[in-house]
């Protein structure tokens, strides 16, 4: 049976971010939904459901990065997927002051929303910088080319994505996820901090946790081979 991998990128990211990961799975079929025309937070999940129509969920591995991981959680809670891989993700992006080690203040997202119409490049460049750990700074030019120059997200889609991050809470879904799950997380991630990944692996029944030491948030781009090997070793 041909294996299908559904790839769900993070906020503002081009599907090109998966190129080097895909190259490590030459015998698989890939589905990569297009978020570029999304205009409301709830449309992200609708785009994904439309993309998998006719696909046998039992043969589909769902791989979600960051915002894509939150969408992947919702999909895995509703469909009998073969497996779930969460990369640099979280069940709840916005956190209270007491939980700030696991997420951001909503005020940060509100500021990004306000700046986007006037200074899109500045907002995106700053976000990309935050995605990198200190040791990954030298890769920032290549990463910017992948995530900014080739991103097809409209301004409306970017704003809708920030609203999705502010509103979504997948924590009530975690105990109902029964498929094999792998959580891959960079130890130096400041977008979705490490404790958020540890929380996922603790609350999803039977989940495996794979820390990427010294890495930040952009794992599919900065560490595609290590990510691929982690998936292969776990998925078999």
Coordinates of C-alpha atoms in Angstrom, one line a residue:
X1 CA 0.0 0.0 0.0
X2 CA 1.4 3.4 -1.0
X3 CA 1.9 5.6 2.0
X4 CA 0.5 9.1 2.0
X5 CA 2.0 12.0 4.0
X6 CA 0.0 15.1 4.7
X7 CA 2.3 18.0 5.3
X8 CA 1.0 21.1 7.1
X9 CA 3.3 24.1 7.4
X10 CA 3.5 26.8 10.0
X11 CA 2.2 30.4 9.9
X12 CA 3.2 32.2 6.7
X13 CA 5.4 29.4 5.5
X14 CA 5.7 28.3 1.9
X15 CA 5.2 24.6 1.1
X16 CA 8.7 24.8 -0.2
X17 CA 9.9 24.5 3.4
X18 CA 9.2 20.7 3.1
X19 CA 11.4 20.2 0.0
X20 CA 14.4 18.6 1.8
X21 CA 12.2 16.5 4.0
X22 CA 10.2 15.2 1.0
X23 CA 13.4 14.2 -0.7
X24 CA 14.0 11.7 2.1
X25 CA 10.7 9.9 1.4
X26 CA 10.9 9.1 -2.3
X27 CA 8.3 6.3 -2.2
X28 CA 5.6 8.3 -0.6
X29 CA 2.7 10.4 -2.0
X30 CA 2.5 13.9 -0.5
X31 CA -0.5 16.2 0.0
X32 CA 0.2 19.8 0.8
X33 CA -2.9 22.1 1.2
X34 CA -2.7 25.7 0.0
X35 CA -3.5 28.2 2.6
X36 CA -2.9 31.3 0.4
X37 CA -6.5 32.2 -0.1
X38 CA -7.8 31.6 3.5
X39 CA -9.7 34.5 4.8
X40 CA -11.0 33.3 8.2
X41 CA -9.5 31.3 11.0
X42 CA -11.9 28.4 10.6
X43 CA -11.1 28.1 6.8
X44 CA -7.7 26.6 7.6
X45 CA -9.2 23.3 8.7
X46 CA -11.8 23.4 5.9
X47 CA -8.9 23.6 3.4
X48 CA -7.3 20.5 4.9
X49 CA -10.5 18.5 5.0
X50 CA -11.1 19.3 1.3
X51 CA -7.5 18.3 0.5
X52 CA -7.9 14.8 2.0
X53 CA -11.2 13.9 0.4
X54 CA -11.0 10.5 -1.1
X55 CA -7.8 9.6 0.8
X56 CA -7.7 6.5 3.0
X57 CA -6.9 8.0 6.4
X58 CA -5.7 4.6 7.6
X59 CA -2.7 4.9 5.3
X60 CA -2.0 8.6 5.9
X61 CA 0.7 10.0 8.1
X62 CA -0.1 13.6 9.2
X63 CA 2.9 15.8 9.8
X64 CA 2.2 19.3 11.2
X65 CA 4.7 22.0 12.0
X66 CA 3.8 24.8 14.4
X67 CA 0.3 26.2 13.4
X68 CA 0.1 23.1 11.1
X69 CA 0.6 20.9 14.1
X70 CA -2.5 22.4 15.8
X71 CA -4.5 21.6 12.6
X72 CA -3.0 18.2 12.6
X73 CA -4.2 17.6 16.2
X74 CA -7.7 18.4 15.2
X75 CA -7.6 16.2 12.2
X76 CA -6.1 13.2 14.1
X77 CA -8.9 13.6 16.7
X78 CA -11.5 13.2 14.0
X79 CA -10.1 10.7 11.6
X80 CA -8.4 7.3 12.0
X81 CA -5.1 8.4 10.6
X82 CA -2.1 6.1 10.5
X83 CA 0.1 8.3 12.6
X84 CA 0.8 11.9 13.7
X85 CA 4.0 13.9 13.8
X86 CA 4.1 17.2 15.6
X87 CA 7.1 19.4 14.9
X88 CA 7.7 22.5 17.0
X89 CA 4.0 22.6 17.9
X90 CA 1.7 23.2 20.8
X91 CA -1.9 22.6 21.8
X92 CA -2.5 26.2 22.8
X93 CA -0.3 29.0 21.4
X94 CA -1.6 31.9 23.6
X95 CA -1.0 31.4 27.3
X96 CA -1.7 33.1 30.6
X97 CA 1.1 34.8 32.5
X98 CA 1.4 31.7 34.7
X99 CA 1.9 29.5 31.6
X100 CA 4.2 31.9 29.7
X101 CA 7.0 29.2 29.6
X102 CA 4.7 27.4 27.1
X103 CA 3.4 30.1 24.9
X104 CA 3.0 33.8 24.0
X105 CA 0.9 36.7 25.2
X106 CA -2.0 37.5 23.0
X107 CA -0.8 41.1 22.9
X108 CA 2.2 40.1 20.8
X109 CA -0.2 38.6 18.1
X110 CA -2.3 41.7 18.2
X111 CA 0.7 43.9 17.6
X112 CA 1.7 41.7 14.6
X113 CA -1.8 42.1 13.2
X114 CA -1.7 45.8 13.4
X115 CA 1.7 46.1 11.8
X116 CA 1.2 43.6 8.9
X117 CA -0.8 45.9 6.6
X118 CA 1.9 48.5 6.7
X119 CA 5.1 46.6 7.4
X120 CA 4.6 43.0 6.2
X121 CA 8.3 42.4 5.4
X122 CA 9.4 43.7 8.8
X123 CA 6.9 41.5 10.7
X124 CA 7.8 38.4 8.7
X125 CA 11.6 39.1 8.9
X126 CA 11.3 39.5 12.7
X127 CA 9.3 36.3 13.0
X128 CA 11.9 34.4 10.9
X129 CA 14.7 35.6 13.1
X130 CA 12.9 34.3 16.2
X131 CA 12.6 30.9 14.5
X132 CA 16.3 30.4 14.7
X133 CA 18.5 29.4 17.6
X134 CA 21.7 31.3 18.2
X135 CA 23.8 28.6 16.4
X136 CA 21.4 28.7 13.4
X137 CA 21.8 32.5 12.7
X138 CA 24.2 31.9 9.9
X139 CA 21.4 30.1 8.0
X140 CA 19.0 33.1 8.2
X141 CA 19.6 34.2 4.6
X142 CA 18.7 30.8 3.2
X143 CA 15.7 30.5 5.6
X144 CA 14.4 34.0 4.6
X145 CA 14.5 33.0 1.0
X146 CA 12.5 29.9 1.7
X147 CA 9.9 31.4 4.0
X148 CA 9.5 35.0 2.7
X149 CA 10.4 35.3 -0.9
X150 CA 8.4 32.1 -1.8
X151 CA 5.5 32.5 0.6
X152 CA 2.2 32.9 -1.2
X153 CA 0.1 33.7 1.8
X154 CA -2.0 36.8 1.2
X155 CA -2.2 39.5 3.8
X156 CA -5.7 38.3 4.6
X157 CA -4.4 34.8 5.2
X158 CA -1.6 36.0 7.4
X159 CA -4.1 37.9 9.6
X160 CA -6.4 35.0 9.7
X161 CA -3.5 32.8 10.8
X162 CA -2.7 35.0 13.7
X163 CA -6.4 34.9 14.7
X164 CA -6.3 31.1 14.5
X165 CA -3.2 31.0 16.7
X166 CA -4.9 33.3 19.2
X167 CA -8.2 31.4 19.3
X168 CA -7.3 27.7 18.9
X169 CA -7.1 25.4 21.9
X170 CA -6.5 21.8 21.2
X171 CA -5.9 20.7 24.8
X172 CA -9.4 19.1 25.2
X173 CA -8.6 16.9 22.2
X174 CA -5.3 15.4 23.3
X175 CA -6.7 12.5 25.4
X176 CA -8.9 11.4 22.5
X177 CA -6.0 11.0 20.0
X178 CA -5.4 7.2 19.7
X179 CA -3.0 7.0 16.7
X180 CA 0.8 6.6 17.2
X181 CA 2.2 10.1 17.8
X182 CA 5.7 11.5 17.6
X183 CA 6.5 15.0 19.0
X184 CA 9.7 16.6 17.6
X185 CA 10.8 19.8 19.3
X186 CA 13.9 22.0 19.3
X187 CA 15.3 22.7 22.7
X188 CA 16.0 26.3 21.8
X189 CA 12.5 27.0 20.3
X190 CA 11.1 30.4 21.4
X191 CA 8.1 30.4 19.1
X192 CA 6.6 27.2 20.7
X193 CA 8.8 26.8 23.7
X194 CA 10.1 23.3 24.7
X195 CA 7.7 22.9 27.6
X196 CA 4.8 23.1 25.1
X197 CA 6.2 20.1 23.3
X198 CA 6.7 18.2 26.5
X199 CA 3.1 19.0 27.4
X200 CA 1.9 17.5 24.1
X201 CA 3.9 14.3 24.6
X202 CA 2.7 13.9 28.2
X203 CA -1.0 14.4 27.4
X204 CA -1.3 12.4 24.2
X205 CA -1.6 8.7 25.1
X206 CA 1.5 6.8 24.2
X207 CA 3.2 9.7 22.4
X208 CA 7.0 9.6 21.8
X209 CA 9.1 12.7 22.4
X210 CA 12.2 13.5 20.3
X211 CA 14.2 16.6 21.4
X212 CA 16.4 18.3 18.9
X213 CA 19.2 19.7 21.0
X214 CA 20.4 23.2 20.2
X215 CA 17.7 23.7 17.5
X216 CA 15.1 26.4 17.2
X217 CA 11.6 26.5 15.6
X218 CA 12.4 26.0 11.9
X219 CA 13.3 22.3 12.1
X220 CA 11.9 21.2 8.6
X221 CA 14.3 23.8 7.1
X222 CA 17.3 23.8 9.3
X223 CA 17.4 20.1 10.2
X224 CA 15.5 18.3 7.5
X225 CA 17.7 15.2 7.5
X226 CA 17.5 14.8 11.3
X227 CA 13.7 15.3 11.2
X228 CA 13.4 12.7 8.5
X229 CA 15.5 10.2 10.3
X230 CA 13.5 10.7 13.5
X231 CA 10.3 10.0 11.6
X232 CA 11.7 7.0 9.8
X233 CA 13.1 5.5 13.0
X234 CA 9.7 5.9 14.7
X235 CA 7.4 5.1 11.8
X236 CA 9.3 2.2 10.5

